[in-house]
Each structure stands twice: as structure tokens, then as C-alpha cells.
Short mmCIF file of C-alpha atoms in Angstrom, two decimals:
data_model
loop_
_atom_site.label_atom_id
_atom_site.label_comp_id
_atom_site.label_asym_id
_atom_site.label_seq_id
_atom_site.Cartn_x
_atom_site.Cartn_y
_atom_site.Cartn_z
CA MET G 1 28.24 9.60 -37.01
CA LYS G 2 29.79 10.91 -33.71
CA TYR G 3 27.17 8.99 -31.73
CA LEU G 4 27.45 5.84 -33.60
CA PHE G 5 31.36 6.26 -33.53
CA ALA G 6 31.11 6.61 -29.52
CA ILE G 7 28.76 3.72 -29.30
CA ALA G 8 31.22 1.51 -31.16
CA MET G 9 34.01 2.58 -29.01
CA LEU G 10 32.34 2.00 -25.88
CA ALA G 11 31.55 -1.54 -26.92
CA LEU G 12 35.21 -1.95 -27.97
CA ALA G 13 36.34 -0.72 -24.38
CA ILE G 14 33.97 -2.99 -22.63
CA GLY G 15 35.21 -6.05 -24.75
CA CYS G 16 38.75 -5.31 -24.14
CA GLY G 17 38.47 -5.08 -20.06
CA THR G 18 36.49 -3.59 -17.37
CA THR G 19 34.70 -0.30 -17.81
CA SER G 20 33.67 2.03 -14.84
CA ASP G 21 30.91 5.02 -14.80
CA VAL G 22 31.84 8.37 -15.92
CA VAL G 23 34.67 9.87 -13.78
CA GLU G 24 33.70 13.21 -12.12
CA SER G 25 36.89 14.75 -11.05
CA ALA G 26 38.45 18.37 -11.48
CA SER G 27 42.06 19.08 -12.62
CA SER G 28 44.64 19.85 -9.95
CA GLY G 29 46.73 22.71 -9.92
CA ALA G 30 50.16 22.82 -11.57
CA ASN G 31 51.91 22.99 -8.30
CA THR G 32 50.09 20.55 -6.39
CA THR G 33 51.01 16.79 -6.13
CA LEU G 34 48.25 14.03 -5.37
CA LEU G 35 50.33 11.61 -3.37
CA PRO G 36 48.46 8.80 -1.76
CA ALA G 37 48.83 8.65 2.30
CA GLY G 38 52.28 7.70 3.36
CA ASN G 39 55.71 8.95 3.79
CA TRP G 40 57.22 9.62 0.32
CA THR G 41 60.46 10.90 -1.03
CA LEU G 42 60.84 12.51 -4.45
CA THR G 43 63.10 10.57 -6.56
CA PHE G 44 62.64 12.07 -10.18
CA ASP G 45 61.07 15.35 -11.34
CA ASP G 46 60.88 17.17 -14.67
CA GLU G 47 58.73 20.37 -14.81
CA PHE G 48 59.61 20.98 -18.32
CA ASN G 49 60.61 24.75 -17.71
CA GLY G 50 63.50 24.81 -20.15
CA SER G 51 63.62 25.69 -23.97
CA SER G 52 64.42 22.14 -25.05
CA LEU G 53 64.46 18.73 -23.75
CA ASP G 54 67.12 17.72 -21.04
CA THR G 55 68.80 15.08 -22.91
CA THR G 56 70.78 14.19 -19.65
CA ALA G 57 67.45 12.78 -18.26
CA TRP G 58 65.78 11.69 -21.44
CA THR G 59 66.21 9.87 -24.75
CA ALA G 60 63.64 10.89 -27.55
CA ASP G 61 62.67 8.15 -29.74
CA SER G 62 63.99 8.14 -33.30
CA GLY G 63 62.46 6.28 -36.21
CA TYR G 64 60.29 4.06 -33.85
CA THR G 65 56.85 2.85 -34.81
CA CYS G 66 54.66 -0.06 -34.07
CA ASP G 67 54.80 -3.47 -36.14
CA ASP G 68 51.17 -3.01 -37.61
CA ALA G 69 51.16 -0.25 -40.33
CA GLN G 70 47.07 -0.70 -40.40
CA THR G 71 46.96 0.36 -36.96
CA CYS G 72 50.12 2.83 -36.30
CA LEU G 73 50.04 5.61 -38.86
CA ALA G 74 53.10 7.44 -37.61
CA SER G 75 56.81 7.19 -36.65
CA ARG G 76 58.46 8.97 -33.69
CA TRP G 77 61.27 11.69 -34.09
CA PRO G 78 63.11 13.80 -31.92
CA GLU G 79 62.18 16.71 -33.76
CA ASN G 80 58.60 16.34 -32.81
CA VAL G 81 59.53 16.70 -29.17
CA THR G 82 59.80 20.61 -27.94
CA GLU G 83 59.74 22.36 -24.76
CA SER G 84 58.40 25.77 -24.20
CA GLY G 85 56.10 27.81 -21.88
CA GLY G 86 56.77 25.41 -18.97
CA TYR G 87 55.45 22.40 -20.80
CA LEU G 88 56.73 19.43 -22.93
CA HIS G 89 54.97 19.18 -26.44
CA LEU G 90 54.78 15.99 -28.35
CA VAL G 91 53.78 17.43 -31.86
CA THR G 92 52.06 15.44 -34.37
CA LYS G 93 52.79 16.34 -37.89
CA GLN G 94 51.50 15.20 -41.50
CA GLU G 95 54.95 14.09 -43.07
CA GLU G 96 55.92 10.68 -44.20
CA ARG G 97 59.44 10.12 -42.89
CA MET G 98 58.79 6.19 -42.87
CA ALA G 99 57.14 4.39 -45.73
CA GLY G 100 53.45 3.87 -45.08
CA ARG G 101 53.35 5.96 -41.85
CA PRO G 102 51.92 9.34 -43.23
CA TYR G 103 52.44 11.12 -40.03
CA THR G 104 55.22 11.71 -37.40
CA THR G 105 54.94 12.06 -33.51
CA GLY G 106 57.12 12.22 -30.45
CA GLY G 107 58.10 9.95 -27.55
CA ILE G 108 60.78 10.23 -24.56
CA ARG G 109 62.10 7.61 -22.20
CA SER G 110 63.83 8.46 -19.06
CA VAL G 111 67.37 7.38 -18.07
CA PHE G 112 66.03 7.19 -14.64
CA THR G 113 64.67 3.78 -13.45
CA GLN G 114 62.97 2.82 -10.20
CA GLU G 115 61.48 -0.23 -8.75
CA TYR G 116 58.06 0.43 -7.02
CA GLY G 117 56.66 3.73 -5.77
CA TYR G 118 54.31 6.37 -7.20
CA VAL G 119 54.53 8.18 -10.59
CA GLU G 120 52.15 11.17 -11.57
CA ALA G 121 52.10 13.21 -14.69
CA ARG G 122 49.93 16.32 -15.38
CA ILE G 123 48.93 16.09 -18.99
CA ARG G 124 46.45 17.78 -21.66
CA TYR G 125 45.46 15.38 -24.48
CA ALA G 126 46.19 16.30 -28.06
CA ASN G 127 43.19 18.41 -29.40
CA ALA G 128 42.35 15.86 -32.32
CA SER G 129 41.01 12.31 -32.54
CA ALA G 130 42.96 9.38 -33.63
CA VAL G 131 46.09 10.15 -31.22
CA ASN G 132 47.05 7.67 -28.37
CA ASN G 133 48.21 10.14 -25.60
CA ALA G 134 50.27 7.91 -23.35
CA VAL G 135 52.19 7.90 -20.04
CA TRP G 136 53.81 4.43 -19.14
CA LEU G 137 56.15 2.46 -17.41
CA PHE G 138 58.27 -0.18 -19.03
CA THR G 139 61.23 -2.53 -18.14
CA PRO G 140 64.38 -1.44 -20.24
CA GLY G 141 66.97 -3.82 -21.58
CA GLN G 142 66.50 -7.83 -21.82
CA ILE G 143 65.10 -9.28 -18.70
CA SER G 144 63.13 -12.55 -18.34
CA HIS G 145 60.04 -10.95 -16.93
CA ARG G 146 59.24 -7.82 -18.96
CA PHE G 147 56.23 -6.11 -18.19
CA GLU G 148 54.58 -2.61 -19.02
CA ILE G 149 52.30 -0.49 -16.85
CA ASP G 150 50.20 1.74 -18.75
CA ILE G 151 49.23 4.64 -16.46
CA ASN G 152 47.06 6.01 -19.20
CA GLU G 153 46.39 5.70 -22.92
CA GLY G 154 43.95 8.09 -23.81
CA ARG G 155 42.73 7.49 -27.29
CA PHE G 156 39.78 9.79 -27.20
CA THR G 157 39.23 13.15 -25.41
CA SER G 158 37.09 11.64 -22.93
CA LEU G 159 38.68 8.01 -22.50
CA ILE G 160 41.11 6.97 -19.58
CA SER G 161 42.55 3.44 -20.34
CA THR G 162 44.75 1.93 -18.10
CA THR G 163 46.49 -1.34 -18.70
CA PHE G 164 49.00 -4.00 -17.31
CA HIS G 165 51.10 -6.15 -19.77
CA ASP G 166 52.90 -9.04 -18.55
CA TRP G 167 55.24 -10.61 -21.24
CA THR G 168 56.72 -13.42 -18.97
CA GLY G 169 57.38 -16.48 -21.29
CA GLY G 170 57.20 -14.11 -24.38
CA LYS G 171 53.53 -13.86 -24.49
CA ASP G 172 51.41 -10.70 -23.62
CA LYS G 173 48.93 -11.29 -20.74
CA ALA G 174 47.10 -8.00 -20.49
CA GLU G 175 44.41 -6.72 -17.99
CA SER G 176 42.97 -3.41 -18.74
CA HIS G 177 40.32 -0.92 -17.16
CA THR G 178 38.59 2.04 -18.84
CA GLU G 179 37.29 5.20 -17.43
CA PHE G 180 34.90 7.74 -19.31
CA ALA G 181 35.39 11.26 -18.04
CA SER G 182 32.62 13.75 -17.90
CA GLN G 183 34.88 16.53 -19.41
CA ASP G 184 37.06 16.95 -22.78
CA LEU G 185 40.39 15.92 -21.57
CA ALA G 186 41.97 18.04 -24.42
CA ALA G 187 40.41 21.15 -22.89
CA GLY G 188 42.54 21.17 -19.73
CA PHE G 189 45.26 19.20 -17.67
CA HIS G 190 44.69 16.28 -15.57
CA VAL G 191 46.91 14.16 -13.35
CA TYR G 192 47.43 10.52 -14.31
CA ALA G 193 49.24 8.49 -11.69
CA VAL G 194 49.98 4.88 -10.53
CA GLN G 195 51.24 3.51 -7.35
CA TRP G 196 53.11 0.19 -7.37
CA ASP G 197 54.52 -2.08 -4.87
CA ALA G 198 55.36 -5.75 -4.26
CA SER G 199 51.72 -6.71 -3.68
CA GLU G 200 49.49 -4.37 -5.83
CA ILE G 201 49.31 -1.72 -8.52
CA VAL G 202 46.84 1.15 -7.92
CA TRP G 203 45.80 3.88 -10.84
CA TYR G 204 44.53 7.18 -10.19
CA TYR G 205 42.86 9.88 -12.18
CA ASP G 206 43.00 13.52 -10.52
CA GLY G 207 43.70 11.92 -7.00
CA THR G 208 40.75 9.30 -7.31
CA GLN G 209 41.43 5.70 -7.43
CA VAL G 210 40.23 4.25 -10.45
CA TRP G 211 41.50 0.72 -10.60
CA ARG G 212 43.62 -1.68 -8.64
CA ILE G 213 45.09 -5.40 -9.44
CA GLN G 214 47.39 -7.82 -7.58
CA ASN G 215 50.96 -7.67 -8.47
CA THR G 216 52.44 -11.10 -9.22
CA THR G 217 55.13 -10.51 -11.70
CA ALA G 218 55.79 -6.70 -11.86
CA ARG G 219 59.20 -6.92 -9.73
CA ALA G 220 61.92 -4.99 -11.67
CA PRO G 221 63.09 -1.26 -12.38
CA VAL G 222 61.13 0.63 -15.14
CA GLN G 223 61.79 3.62 -17.11
CA LEU G 224 59.25 6.56 -17.50
CA ILE G 225 57.75 7.02 -20.81
CA LEU G 226 55.60 9.85 -22.46
CA SER G 227 54.65 9.16 -25.93
CA THR G 228 51.94 9.64 -28.86
CA MET G 229 50.91 7.68 -31.69
CA VAL G 230 48.52 8.28 -34.42
CA MET G 231 46.33 5.25 -34.52
CA SER G 232 43.51 4.11 -36.79
CA ALA G 233 41.85 2.62 -33.65
CA ALA G 234 41.84 6.01 -31.89
CA GLY G 235 39.39 7.81 -33.83
CA PRO G 236 38.62 9.49 -37.34
CA ILE G 237 41.53 10.69 -39.14
CA THR G 238 40.96 14.74 -39.64
CA ALA G 239 43.03 17.68 -40.61
CA ALA G 240 43.18 18.57 -36.87
CA LEU G 241 45.99 16.23 -36.52
CA ASN G 242 48.61 18.29 -38.04
CA GLY G 243 50.27 20.39 -35.39
CA SER G 244 48.27 19.08 -32.61
CA SER G 245 50.32 18.04 -29.46
CA MET G 246 49.95 16.23 -26.01
CA ASP G 247 51.14 18.73 -23.68
CA VAL G 248 52.95 17.72 -20.39
CA ASP G 249 53.07 20.02 -17.43
CA TYR G 250 55.31 17.59 -15.15
CA ILE G 251 56.16 14.06 -14.42
CA ARG G 252 57.31 13.04 -10.83
CA ALA G 253 58.37 9.78 -9.34
CA TYR G 254 58.39 9.13 -5.47
CA ASP G 255 59.61 6.34 -3.35
CA LYS G 256 57.64 5.33 -0.42
CA GLN G 257 60.03 5.21 2.94
#
């Protein structure tokens, strides 16, 4: 059954965007940054070394869920966001706090915003299927040209999914690219990053470029978001979901001088 499921997901990924060969990369160390060449200045940094979330830097989602209850099976709450041992934990729990959503998860959004630059996060996927492990950039507030840069949405323990969403005119025009890693991304930490300027958007995995596109509309400040969601499209629902967590070692933003 696992092999049939993997084949089905490969077909889905190919149908939704471009797909690359298996990625061969090793995880970087906790204190290592994988900046591209250039003169960079650190503008935001959370190493998650405290005992609780820094609420002066982040807002935790409270009661958020997706519109489609058939796809999104969880709601997000501050209680699912913890910090300990030098890591942020976005914990999945089997509990129904919102009708039709039998699970809860966590998500945080930065107070900090930035237009252009480089953002990287060192993340370990939740050790369970059906979790969307996400780090992304989004335009806050109401602007006429909203967009979203998904640095990674890991929906399987070997899948790296990068997407650009452009909602100019109120309609989602998305481009996506998928990588399949040779290792279990829930077994260790890996660095997911994006470099973004007025002309292009470039995605990286453990310091290796995996995709780039021209930038024609993404020209506004964005906030940093880390989140999880239980999704039927992300794999079989199993008992392993309860208590699993996406763990984040750090997230950093830089501006190019």
C-alpha cells in the first residue's frame, strides 16, 4: 500500500507543477548559515532558545483553519505552540476544538516584515503522515497585489514543495516545483530558504538551489510564517499524528546591501 500511495503522490506532484530528481544534500549544522554570495545584513533572527514563544515578535494563530473541511482536518491554537530545548515545537493533538476538525495544530506569524532579501529556517518535519510542514512568506493587511511565497510545504517525509501564489485581481495564479529528498526529512533538521529581489525568486534546500522564477508581481513587505496543518491530501491519517510536532531550530532574515 505504501508503494501505491507513493506512486499516486508522485503523479499528483507532477500534475501540479514541475518535479526534480531526488535531492542529495546533508543537513547543515545548527550554527551555520547558508547565505548565497553577497553582502548580507541580518535583519531578523529567532533561535527559539527561550521557555515560551516571544509574543513581542510573533502572533500565534488562534482558531484558524482552511475553508475546506474535507482537506484541512485541524484548527490552529496558541496552546499548540511551545518552545523548549532550543527549538520551537508546533504540536499536533487529536482534539476537536472546532466542529468538523478532529485535530489541532499550531502556527505563528511575525510582527516583523521585509521586502526582498533572504530567509532561511532550519526545520525537522513532524514524524507522522498527513501533516503539512510549512514555512512561508505572506503579505499582511489588505493590499491590491497580495502574494505568498511558500519556502517549503513538506507534506510527506521526503517531499519538498515550493510554490508562488499571486492573487493579483483576486484570483490565485500559482506556480510550483517539487523535490524528492533521498533522506527522511522527519529524521533530522534541514535548511529551507528563499532569496527574493525585484527580478527573481530563488529557492534553496540545504544550500543547494532547487528552483527559480522571474518576479513580476511580488513587490511588497511580507511577514514570516511557520505553521502545520493536518491535511487529508498529505498522507494517511494514523495514530502517530497525536503528539507529533514540526520542530524549528531557527528562522533568520537578511537584507542584501
